[in-house]
Amino acid sequence: MLFYSTNAKCGPVSFRDAVLRGLADDGGLFMPAGIPVLDPDFLANLRNRSLIEIGVEVAAPFVRPDISQEDLAELIRDAFPFDAPLVQLSENLHVLELFHGPTLAFKDFGARFMARVLSGFRRDSSRPLTVLVATSGDTGSAVAHGFYHVEGIRVVLLYPAGKISVMQERQMTTLGGNIQAVAVAGAFDDCQRLVKEAFQDPELRERTSLTSANSINIARLIPQSFYYFRALAQLQDLSREIVLSVPSGNFGNLTAGLMAKFMGLPVHRFVAATNANAVVPRYLETGIFQPQPSQKTISNAMDVGNPSNFARMLALYKSDPDRMKQDLCGASFDDDQTRSAISELYRIYRYPADPHTAVAYLGLKQFQQNSTKQGIFLSTAHPGKFQDIVEQATGAGVDLPQRLRECLDKPQHSISLSSRFEALKSYLMDHP
Ligand SMILES: *Cc1c(COP(=O)(O)O)cnc(C)c1O
C-alpha cells in the first residue's frame, strides 16, 4: 500500500517510508492511498476470531509488500500476548477493555506494534535507532514499555525533573535495558524544545539515527483497528445494529475505528465522546473546526484542544461534515458528570471505571436515550491508574494492579541533565 500526506503537497511513499518518517515532508499526516475492504468471508465469520488472526487479516493490505505475511504474523503474536475482552453489563451495554497490556492503557496497542515494525525495518543496520521522546507522564511509559527489549532500538525519554507523578516516574525509570530515562532540569516545554533542537541538528541525526515515536505515526494507528473487529467477534448477537462510543483526545483511537468501518466493520454509528475539550463535537454540530487552548479535566489524557488526527478524519470524509455525521455523532461531558458516571457504573453494575471510560459510557448512554441498539463503550485505562478519583466516586477500594505495585520496589535508573541542548547532544553522542 502507498501512503499520501493529508496536506497533499508531496508524493505517495511506501509503508516503510511512512513509518520511518513519521510525519510527511509537507507537515501532513500519512494516510493509506485507499482503505482496503476486507474479504466478505472473513467478515461473515468474525465470531470467536482471535486478536492475532484479526490483526494479520486487517494489517496485511497496509504493510504489503514491505512486511511479508509470515513476518507480520510473528510480529503481531509477539506484540499482543494480551487480549481485548468484551464484558457485558446488561442486554444492550458492553464494555471493551483495552487495558490488559503492560502499561494498563490502550496506548500499548499502538506502541507495541510500532516498536516491532521499526525494529524489523532496522534489522540490517549496524547501528541502533535512537527513539527520542519528550513526555509529561503517560506517553513516555507506553513508549518505553512498547520498545522495551526490542532489538536494534534504544529509547531516550526526556521528562521534567520533579514535575511528574511518582508512579509515572517509576514506570519509566525502573525498566533499564534499552530504555534510558533522563530527568531534565526544567519544564515539559523544555523537554519538547530539546527534542525539536535534536531533530534540527544534522550532526546528531547523522551520528545517532534519531527518530520519534510520535503518536501520529501510521504504525500506531493501524493496530488500533484490530480491537474493533475483536469486539464484534465476542458479541453474542451480530444481527442487531451496533453503536460504539470512543473516549477521545487526539482522536487516533476513533480514526482507527472509522477506518475499520471503511474496511467493512458492521457498525451503525460511532460516538465521539469527549470531556470539556469538545472541538470535534462542536464541528459535528456546526461544520466549523475551531481549535481551542486545552482545558484541564479529570480525564486528562483527553485534554486536547487541537486534535492531531482530525486531519485524518477530514481525509476519510473528504472534508464533508454531512458525510462524517452519517457515521459519527459527538458528545461532551464535564467533570461532575464524569464523577457521577463512575459512581453510577459501580452502583448499578459493580463495574469500576476510570474517568476516560466513564466519558465513553456517558456518550453511549446519551445515544441510547433515543435508540434500542446494542452499545459498546471503550475502556482505555485500568481504574487502578486513577485510584484516587475512582475510590472517591465509588466509595469502594480499587486494587492497584500487580504490575504497578511491582515497579514501586524496583531500583530506578535515571540520569539528570540541564535543559541546555549542548548537554543533551553530548550525552547522545557519547552514548550511541
Ligand atoms: C490517550 C488516551 C485517550 C485518548 O485517545 P486518542 O486516541 O488520543 O483520542 C483516552 N483515554 C486514555 C486513558 C488515554 O491514555
Short mmCIF file of C-alpha atoms and ligand atoms in Angstrom, two decimals:
data_model
loop_
_atom_site.label_atom_id
_atom_site.label_comp_id
_atom_site.label_asym_id
_atom_site.label_seq_id
_atom_site.Cartn_x
_atom_site.Cartn_y
_atom_site.Cartn_z
CA MET A 1 0.00 0.00 0.00
CA LEU A 2 1.15 3.55 -0.69
CA PHE A 3 0.59 6.39 1.74
CA TYR A 4 -0.07 10.00 0.96
CA SER A 5 0.09 13.16 3.06
CA THR A 6 -3.10 14.82 4.31
CA ASN A 7 -1.56 18.10 3.08
CA ALA A 8 -1.30 16.56 -0.41
CA LYS A 9 1.86 18.50 -1.20
CA CYS A 10 4.24 15.57 -1.58
CA GLY A 11 4.11 12.32 -3.46
CA PRO A 12 2.97 8.98 -2.04
CA VAL A 13 5.50 6.85 -0.16
CA SER A 14 5.77 3.19 0.85
CA PHE A 15 4.63 1.90 4.24
CA ARG A 16 8.26 1.62 5.26
CA ASP A 17 8.99 5.26 4.42
CA ALA A 18 5.80 6.45 6.07
CA VAL A 19 6.80 4.69 9.30
CA LEU A 20 10.42 5.81 9.26
CA ARG A 21 9.48 9.43 8.54
CA GLY A 22 6.53 9.67 10.93
CA LEU A 23 5.37 12.98 9.52
CA ALA A 24 5.25 13.76 5.78
CA ASP A 25 7.74 16.30 4.43
CA ASP A 26 4.94 18.82 3.91
CA GLY A 27 3.99 18.54 7.59
CA GLY A 28 0.89 16.44 6.87
CA LEU A 29 -0.08 13.07 8.32
CA PHE A 30 0.23 9.87 6.32
CA MET A 31 -2.98 8.16 5.17
CA PRO A 32 -3.33 5.00 3.09
CA ALA A 33 -3.99 5.68 -0.59
CA GLY A 34 -7.13 3.58 -0.31
CA ILE A 35 -8.84 1.77 2.53
CA PRO A 36 -8.97 -1.94 1.64
CA VAL A 37 -12.30 -3.70 2.08
CA LEU A 38 -11.83 -6.99 3.87
CA ASP A 39 -12.81 -10.36 2.46
CA PRO A 40 -16.59 -10.81 2.95
CA ASP A 41 -15.94 -14.38 4.13
CA PHE A 42 -13.71 -13.08 6.88
CA LEU A 43 -16.31 -10.54 7.97
CA ALA A 44 -19.12 -13.09 7.89
CA ASN A 45 -17.10 -15.43 10.08
CA LEU A 46 -15.78 -12.99 12.66
CA ARG A 47 -17.24 -14.93 15.60
CA ASN A 48 -14.52 -16.09 18.00
CA ARG A 49 -11.64 -14.96 15.83
CA SER A 50 -8.64 -14.13 17.99
CA LEU A 51 -6.99 -10.73 18.16
CA ILE A 52 -3.94 -12.22 16.41
CA GLU A 53 -5.92 -13.71 13.49
CA ILE A 54 -7.79 -10.45 13.10
CA GLY A 55 -4.62 -8.39 13.30
CA VAL A 56 -2.94 -10.32 10.48
CA GLU A 57 -6.01 -10.02 8.23
CA VAL A 58 -6.51 -6.30 8.91
CA ALA A 59 -2.87 -5.17 8.74
CA ALA A 60 -1.74 -7.26 5.74
CA PRO A 61 -3.04 -5.00 2.95
CA PHE A 62 -1.47 -1.91 4.57
CA VAL A 63 2.02 -3.31 5.11
CA ARG A 64 2.43 -5.23 1.85
CA PRO A 65 4.99 -5.61 0.28
CA ASP A 66 7.31 -4.16 2.94
CA ILE A 67 6.46 -6.85 5.50
CA SER A 68 5.84 -10.45 4.48
CA GLN A 69 2.76 -12.32 5.68
CA GLU A 70 4.98 -14.58 7.83
CA ASP A 71 6.87 -11.74 9.45
CA LEU A 72 3.61 -9.89 10.07
CA ALA A 73 2.07 -12.86 11.86
CA GLU A 74 5.14 -13.29 14.03
CA LEU A 75 5.29 -9.57 14.81
CA ILE A 76 1.64 -9.47 15.85
CA ARG A 77 1.93 -12.58 18.01
CA ASP A 78 4.91 -11.02 19.75
CA ALA A 79 3.22 -7.63 20.19
CA PHE A 80 -0.08 -8.87 21.60
CA PRO A 81 0.24 -11.55 24.26
CA PHE A 82 -2.88 -9.98 25.80
CA ASP A 83 -6.48 -9.68 24.60
CA ALA A 84 -9.18 -7.01 24.42
CA PRO A 85 -12.03 -8.69 26.30
CA LEU A 86 -15.64 -7.61 25.86
CA VAL A 87 -17.58 -7.52 29.12
CA GLN A 88 -21.37 -7.50 29.07
CA LEU A 89 -23.02 -5.26 31.69
CA SER A 90 -26.66 -5.53 30.55
CA GLU A 91 -28.61 -6.59 27.47
CA ASN A 92 -27.57 -3.57 25.38
CA LEU A 93 -24.47 -2.48 27.25
CA HIS A 94 -20.95 -3.83 26.78
CA VAL A 95 -17.51 -2.53 27.62
CA LEU A 96 -14.41 -3.33 25.55
CA GLU A 97 -11.43 -3.45 27.90
CA LEU A 98 -8.29 -2.13 26.25
CA PHE A 99 -6.16 -2.01 29.39
CA HIS A 100 -4.69 -5.50 29.58
CA GLY A 101 -1.28 -4.52 28.18
CA PRO A 102 1.86 -3.73 30.22
CA THR A 103 1.03 -0.07 30.99
CA LEU A 104 -2.67 -0.78 31.56
CA ALA A 105 -3.82 1.68 28.90
CA PHE A 106 -4.90 1.28 25.29
CA LYS A 107 -1.79 3.08 24.00
CA ASP A 108 0.04 -0.24 24.46
CA PHE A 109 -1.60 -1.49 21.25
CA GLY A 110 -0.11 1.24 19.08
CA ALA A 111 3.25 1.48 20.82
CA ARG A 112 3.98 -2.26 20.83
CA PHE A 113 3.09 -2.73 17.17
CA MET A 114 5.07 0.30 16.04
CA ALA A 115 8.16 -0.75 18.03
CA ARG A 116 8.27 -4.13 16.30
CA VAL A 117 7.65 -2.66 12.86
CA LEU A 118 10.52 -0.19 13.33
CA SER A 119 12.80 -2.90 14.65
CA GLY A 120 12.05 -5.07 11.59
CA PHE A 121 12.91 -2.21 9.24
CA ARG A 122 16.22 -1.73 11.05
CA ARG A 123 17.21 -5.38 11.05
CA ASP A 124 20.08 -4.92 8.62
CA SER A 125 21.61 -1.79 10.10
CA SER A 126 24.60 -2.00 12.35
CA ARG A 127 23.67 1.00 14.48
CA PRO A 128 20.74 1.10 16.86
CA LEU A 129 17.95 3.55 16.19
CA THR A 130 17.51 6.18 18.89
CA VAL A 131 13.92 7.00 19.67
CA LEU A 132 13.81 10.37 21.40
CA VAL A 133 10.64 11.24 23.30
CA ALA A 134 9.60 14.16 25.46
CA THR A 135 6.96 13.18 27.97
CA SER A 136 4.89 14.82 30.67
CA GLY A 137 3.99 11.39 32.04
CA ASP A 138 1.89 8.73 30.37
CA THR A 139 3.09 8.66 26.77
CA GLY A 140 6.62 8.03 27.97
CA SER A 141 5.72 4.90 29.85
CA ALA A 142 3.65 3.42 26.99
CA VAL A 143 6.50 4.08 24.55
CA ALA A 144 9.12 2.81 27.00
CA HIS A 145 7.25 -0.44 27.63
CA GLY A 146 6.36 -0.81 23.96
CA PHE A 147 10.02 -0.65 22.92
CA TYR A 148 11.42 -2.50 25.93
CA HIS A 149 13.82 -5.26 24.84
CA VAL A 150 13.03 -4.61 21.17
CA GLU A 151 16.20 -5.28 19.22
CA GLY A 152 18.09 -2.50 17.44
CA ILE A 153 16.33 0.30 19.27
CA ARG A 154 17.14 2.41 22.28
CA VAL A 155 14.67 4.82 23.78
CA VAL A 156 15.69 8.10 25.41
CA LEU A 157 12.87 9.60 27.47
CA LEU A 158 13.11 13.23 28.49
CA TYR A 159 10.90 14.21 31.40
CA PRO A 160 10.77 17.32 33.58
CA ALA A 161 12.57 16.55 36.86
CA GLY A 162 10.22 16.63 39.84
CA LYS A 163 7.20 17.52 37.71
CA ILE A 164 5.66 14.13 37.04
CA SER A 165 3.91 11.79 39.48
CA VAL A 166 5.93 9.30 41.49
CA MET A 167 4.11 6.42 39.77
CA GLN A 168 4.78 7.83 36.31
CA GLU A 169 8.46 8.29 37.11
CA ARG A 170 8.72 4.74 38.45
CA GLN A 171 7.06 3.28 35.37
CA MET A 172 9.68 4.94 33.17
CA THR A 173 12.82 4.59 35.27
CA THR A 174 12.57 1.02 36.57
CA LEU A 175 12.86 -0.73 33.20
CA GLY A 176 16.55 -0.20 32.43
CA GLY A 177 17.93 -2.20 29.49
CA ASN A 178 17.41 -0.26 26.25
CA ILE A 179 15.32 2.39 28.00
CA GLN A 180 17.20 5.48 29.19
CA ALA A 181 15.28 7.94 31.32
CA VAL A 182 16.61 11.48 31.50
CA ALA A 183 15.39 13.92 34.13
CA VAL A 184 15.69 17.39 32.62
CA ALA A 185 16.12 20.37 34.95
CA GLY A 186 13.20 22.34 33.56
CA ALA A 187 9.58 22.08 32.46
CA PHE A 188 7.87 19.81 29.92
CA ASP A 189 8.22 22.61 27.36
CA ASP A 190 12.00 22.42 27.77
CA CYS A 191 11.87 18.69 27.03
CA GLN A 192 9.86 19.32 23.89
CA ARG A 193 12.21 22.07 22.79
CA LEU A 194 15.21 19.75 23.30
CA VAL A 195 13.61 17.11 21.06
CA LYS A 196 12.96 19.71 18.37
CA GLU A 197 16.53 21.00 18.58
CA ALA A 198 17.87 17.47 18.38
CA PHE A 199 15.94 16.80 15.17
CA GLN A 200 17.24 20.04 13.67
CA ASP A 201 20.86 19.14 14.38
CA PRO A 202 22.27 17.42 11.27
CA GLU A 203 25.37 16.12 13.01
CA LEU A 204 23.36 14.48 15.76
CA ARG A 205 20.81 12.99 13.36
CA GLU A 206 23.58 11.53 11.26
CA ARG A 207 25.55 10.08 14.16
CA THR A 208 22.70 8.61 16.16
CA SER A 209 19.92 7.63 13.68
CA LEU A 210 17.36 9.66 15.52
CA THR A 211 13.64 9.13 15.21
CA SER A 212 10.49 9.95 17.16
CA ALA A 213 7.75 7.62 18.36
CA ASN A 214 5.24 10.22 17.55
CA SER A 215 1.62 9.47 18.27
CA ILE A 216 0.73 10.38 14.70
CA ASN A 217 2.89 7.63 13.19
CA ILE A 218 0.78 5.48 10.87
CA ALA A 219 2.20 2.35 12.55
CA ARG A 220 0.49 3.37 15.77
CA LEU A 221 -2.85 3.86 14.04
CA ILE A 222 -3.22 0.59 12.11
CA PRO A 223 -3.18 -1.81 15.11
CA GLN A 224 -5.87 0.25 16.79
CA SER A 225 -8.32 -1.02 14.17
CA PHE A 226 -7.78 -4.62 15.30
CA TYR A 227 -9.75 -4.46 18.53
CA TYR A 228 -12.89 -3.07 16.92
CA PHE A 229 -13.17 -6.31 14.95
CA ARG A 230 -12.21 -8.26 18.06
CA ALA A 231 -15.09 -6.58 19.95
CA LEU A 232 -17.62 -7.80 17.40
CA ALA A 233 -16.05 -11.25 17.38
CA GLN A 234 -17.13 -11.55 21.02
CA LEU A 235 -20.63 -10.15 20.65
CA GLN A 236 -23.47 -12.67 21.02
CA ASP A 237 -25.87 -11.17 18.53
CA LEU A 238 -24.49 -9.65 15.34
CA SER A 239 -27.90 -9.35 13.68
CA ARG A 240 -28.83 -6.23 15.67
CA GLU A 241 -27.30 -2.83 14.94
CA ILE A 242 -24.30 -1.73 16.99
CA VAL A 243 -23.19 1.65 18.35
CA LEU A 244 -19.62 2.20 19.59
CA SER A 245 -18.59 5.01 21.94
CA VAL A 246 -14.93 6.07 21.95
CA PRO A 247 -13.38 8.35 24.61
CA SER A 248 -11.32 10.78 22.54
CA GLY A 249 -8.49 13.31 22.85
CA ASN A 250 -6.23 13.26 19.80
CA PHE A 251 -8.76 11.05 18.01
CA GLY A 252 -6.32 8.31 16.96
CA ASN A 253 -8.49 5.66 18.58
CA LEU A 254 -11.64 6.89 16.87
CA THR A 255 -9.93 7.38 13.49
CA ALA A 256 -8.85 3.73 13.65
CA GLY A 257 -12.47 2.78 14.34
CA LEU A 258 -13.71 4.78 11.36
CA MET A 259 -11.07 3.10 9.20
CA ALA A 260 -12.36 -0.26 10.45
CA LYS A 261 -15.85 0.77 9.32
CA PHE A 262 -14.50 1.61 5.86
CA MET A 263 -12.90 -1.84 5.84
CA GLY A 264 -16.29 -3.40 6.45
CA LEU A 265 -16.84 -3.43 10.22
CA PRO A 266 -20.63 -3.63 10.56
CA VAL A 267 -21.24 -0.73 12.94
CA HIS A 268 -24.24 1.57 12.73
CA ARG A 269 -22.65 4.62 14.34
CA PHE A 270 -19.73 5.86 16.45
CA VAL A 271 -19.97 8.33 19.31
CA ALA A 272 -17.04 10.76 19.67
CA ALA A 273 -17.14 11.12 23.46
CA THR A 274 -15.07 13.99 24.88
CA ASN A 275 -14.62 15.86 28.13
CA ALA A 276 -14.83 19.69 28.17
CA ASN A 277 -12.39 19.74 25.23
CA ALA A 278 -15.17 19.48 22.67
CA VAL A 279 -13.82 20.83 19.38
CA VAL A 280 -14.87 17.75 17.39
CA PRO A 281 -18.43 17.51 18.80
CA ARG A 282 -18.71 21.22 18.01
CA TYR A 283 -17.51 20.61 14.45
CA LEU A 284 -20.17 17.92 14.03
CA GLU A 285 -22.79 20.40 15.22
CA THR A 286 -21.68 23.48 13.28
CA GLY A 287 -19.40 22.27 10.46
CA ILE A 288 -16.69 24.60 11.80
CA PHE A 289 -13.43 23.32 13.25
CA GLN A 290 -12.13 25.78 15.80
CA PRO A 291 -9.08 24.61 17.82
CA GLN A 292 -9.02 25.85 21.42
CA PRO A 293 -6.44 26.00 24.20
CA SER A 294 -6.76 22.72 26.10
CA GLN A 295 -8.75 22.67 29.35
CA LYS A 296 -7.66 20.63 32.35
CA THR A 297 -10.05 17.84 33.38
CA ILE A 298 -10.01 14.62 35.43
CA SER A 299 -9.85 12.60 32.19
CA ASN A 300 -6.55 14.28 31.45
CA ALA A 301 -5.32 12.04 28.62
CA MET A 302 -8.11 13.64 26.59
CA ASP A 303 -7.27 17.27 27.39
CA VAL A 304 -6.55 18.19 23.79
CA GLY A 305 -7.70 21.43 22.18
CA ASN A 306 -6.35 20.76 18.69
CA PRO A 307 -6.64 17.03 17.99
CA SER A 308 -3.86 15.87 15.69
CA ASN A 309 -5.83 13.11 13.96
CA PHE A 310 -8.65 15.40 12.89
CA ALA A 311 -6.83 15.91 9.56
CA ARG A 312 -7.17 12.16 9.01
CA MET A 313 -10.88 12.23 9.78
CA LEU A 314 -11.32 15.03 7.24
CA ALA A 315 -9.39 12.98 4.68
CA LEU A 316 -11.67 9.97 5.22
CA TYR A 317 -14.81 12.06 4.68
CA LYS A 318 -13.41 14.41 2.04
CA SER A 319 -13.91 17.34 4.44
CA ASP A 320 -17.69 16.94 4.26
CA PRO A 321 -19.27 17.30 7.72
CA ASP A 322 -22.56 15.84 6.49
CA ARG A 323 -20.86 12.66 5.37
CA MET A 324 -18.97 12.45 8.63
CA LYS A 325 -22.20 12.86 10.56
CA GLN A 326 -23.66 9.77 8.91
CA ASP A 327 -21.06 7.69 10.79
CA LEU A 328 -20.38 9.80 13.84
CA CYS A 329 -22.09 11.86 16.48
CA GLY A 330 -20.45 13.96 19.18
CA ALA A 331 -20.94 14.23 22.93
CA SER A 332 -19.16 16.20 25.63
CA PHE A 333 -19.30 15.97 29.45
CA ASP A 334 -17.88 17.92 32.37
CA ASP A 335 -16.02 16.54 35.39
CA ASP A 336 -19.11 16.39 37.63
CA GLN A 337 -20.94 14.28 35.07
CA THR A 338 -17.86 12.08 34.75
CA ARG A 339 -17.66 11.52 38.52
CA SER A 340 -21.39 10.69 38.65
CA ALA A 341 -20.92 8.21 35.81
CA ILE A 342 -18.08 6.44 37.68
CA SER A 343 -20.35 6.22 40.68
CA GLU A 344 -23.33 5.00 38.62
CA LEU A 345 -21.34 2.31 36.82
CA TYR A 346 -20.24 0.97 40.17
CA ARG A 347 -23.65 1.25 41.84
CA ILE A 348 -25.64 -0.43 39.07
CA TYR A 349 -23.15 -2.86 37.54
CA ARG A 350 -20.38 -3.14 40.19
CA TYR A 351 -18.05 -2.03 37.42
CA PRO A 352 -15.09 0.16 38.47
CA ALA A 353 -14.31 2.52 35.60
CA ASP A 354 -11.58 5.12 35.16
CA PRO A 355 -12.61 8.70 34.17
CA HIS A 356 -11.90 8.22 30.44
CA THR A 357 -14.03 5.09 30.34
CA ALA A 358 -16.79 6.94 32.19
CA VAL A 359 -16.87 9.62 29.47
CA ALA A 360 -17.36 6.89 26.85
CA TYR A 361 -20.16 5.36 28.93
CA LEU A 362 -21.90 8.75 29.09
CA GLY A 363 -21.61 9.17 25.33
CA LEU A 364 -23.21 5.80 24.73
CA LYS A 365 -25.96 6.42 27.28
CA GLN A 366 -26.82 9.70 25.59
CA PHE A 367 -27.12 7.96 22.23
CA GLN A 368 -29.21 5.13 23.66
CA GLN A 369 -31.81 7.55 25.04
CA ASN A 370 -33.42 7.52 21.61
CA SER A 371 -32.42 4.10 20.43
CA THR A 372 -32.57 0.45 21.42
CA LYS A 373 -29.45 -0.51 19.52
CA GLN A 374 -26.83 -2.52 21.34
CA GLY A 375 -23.90 -0.50 22.55
CA ILE A 376 -20.22 -0.95 23.27
CA PHE A 377 -18.13 1.67 25.07
CA LEU A 378 -14.35 1.52 25.06
CA SER A 379 -12.39 1.37 28.29
CA THR A 380 -8.99 2.94 27.65
CA ALA A 381 -7.34 2.69 31.09
CA HIS A 382 -7.41 0.44 34.14
CA PRO A 383 -9.25 2.09 37.06
CA GLY A 384 -6.23 1.47 39.29
CA LYS A 385 -4.30 4.09 37.31
CA PHE A 386 -6.75 6.69 38.62
CA GLN A 387 -7.17 5.18 42.05
CA ASP A 388 -7.98 8.38 43.99
CA ILE A 389 -10.71 9.62 41.66
CA VAL A 390 -12.30 6.20 41.32
CA GLU A 391 -12.27 5.48 45.06
CA GLN A 392 -13.77 8.87 45.84
CA ALA A 393 -16.56 8.43 43.32
CA THR A 394 -17.43 4.83 44.19
CA GLY A 395 -16.70 4.82 47.91
CA ALA A 396 -15.02 1.48 47.36
CA GLY A 397 -11.39 0.42 47.19
CA VAL A 398 -9.72 -0.16 43.83
CA ASP A 399 -6.83 -2.54 43.64
CA LEU A 400 -3.57 -1.25 42.34
CA PRO A 401 -2.70 -3.81 39.67
CA GLN A 402 0.20 -6.12 40.37
CA ARG A 403 2.31 -4.59 37.60
CA LEU A 404 2.06 -1.09 39.07
CA ARG A 405 2.78 -2.37 42.58
CA GLU A 406 5.85 -4.28 41.39
CA CYS A 407 7.56 -1.26 39.91
CA LEU A 408 7.35 0.54 43.25
CA ASP A 409 10.03 -1.79 44.60
CA LYS A 410 12.44 -1.93 41.68
CA PRO A 411 15.60 0.20 41.52
CA GLN A 412 15.34 3.36 39.44
CA HIS A 413 17.75 4.25 36.63
CA SER A 414 17.74 7.83 35.52
CA ILE A 415 20.31 10.45 34.68
CA SER A 416 19.97 14.21 35.21
CA LEU A 417 20.73 16.82 32.58
CA SER A 418 20.44 20.58 32.40
CA SER A 419 17.93 21.97 29.91
CA ARG A 420 20.72 23.20 27.60
CA PHE A 421 20.77 21.48 24.21
CA GLU A 422 24.56 21.04 24.32
CA ALA A 423 24.18 18.80 27.38
CA LEU A 424 21.71 16.51 25.63
CA LYS A 425 23.74 16.48 22.45
CA SER A 426 26.94 15.38 24.11
CA TYR A 427 25.07 12.77 26.13
CA LEU A 428 23.53 11.28 22.97
CA MET A 429 26.82 11.38 21.04
CA ASP A 430 28.78 9.79 23.89
CA HIS A 431 26.22 7.03 24.43
CA PRO A 432 25.25 5.92 20.94
C1 LIG B 1 -4.62 8.76 25.01
C2 LIG B 1 -5.82 8.35 25.77
C3 LIG B 1 -7.14 8.61 25.30
C4 LIG B 1 -7.39 9.39 24.04
O1 LIG B 1 -7.10 8.65 22.89
P1 LIG B 1 -6.92 9.40 21.48
O2 LIG B 1 -6.55 8.35 20.52
O3 LIG B 1 -5.86 10.44 21.68
O4 LIG B 1 -8.23 10.03 21.18
C5 LIG B 1 -8.21 8.16 26.05
N1 LIG B 1 -8.03 7.50 27.22
C6 LIG B 1 -6.80 7.24 27.71
C7 LIG B 1 -6.68 6.54 29.01
C8 LIG B 1 -5.66 7.64 27.00
O5 LIG B 1 -4.44 7.39 27.52
#
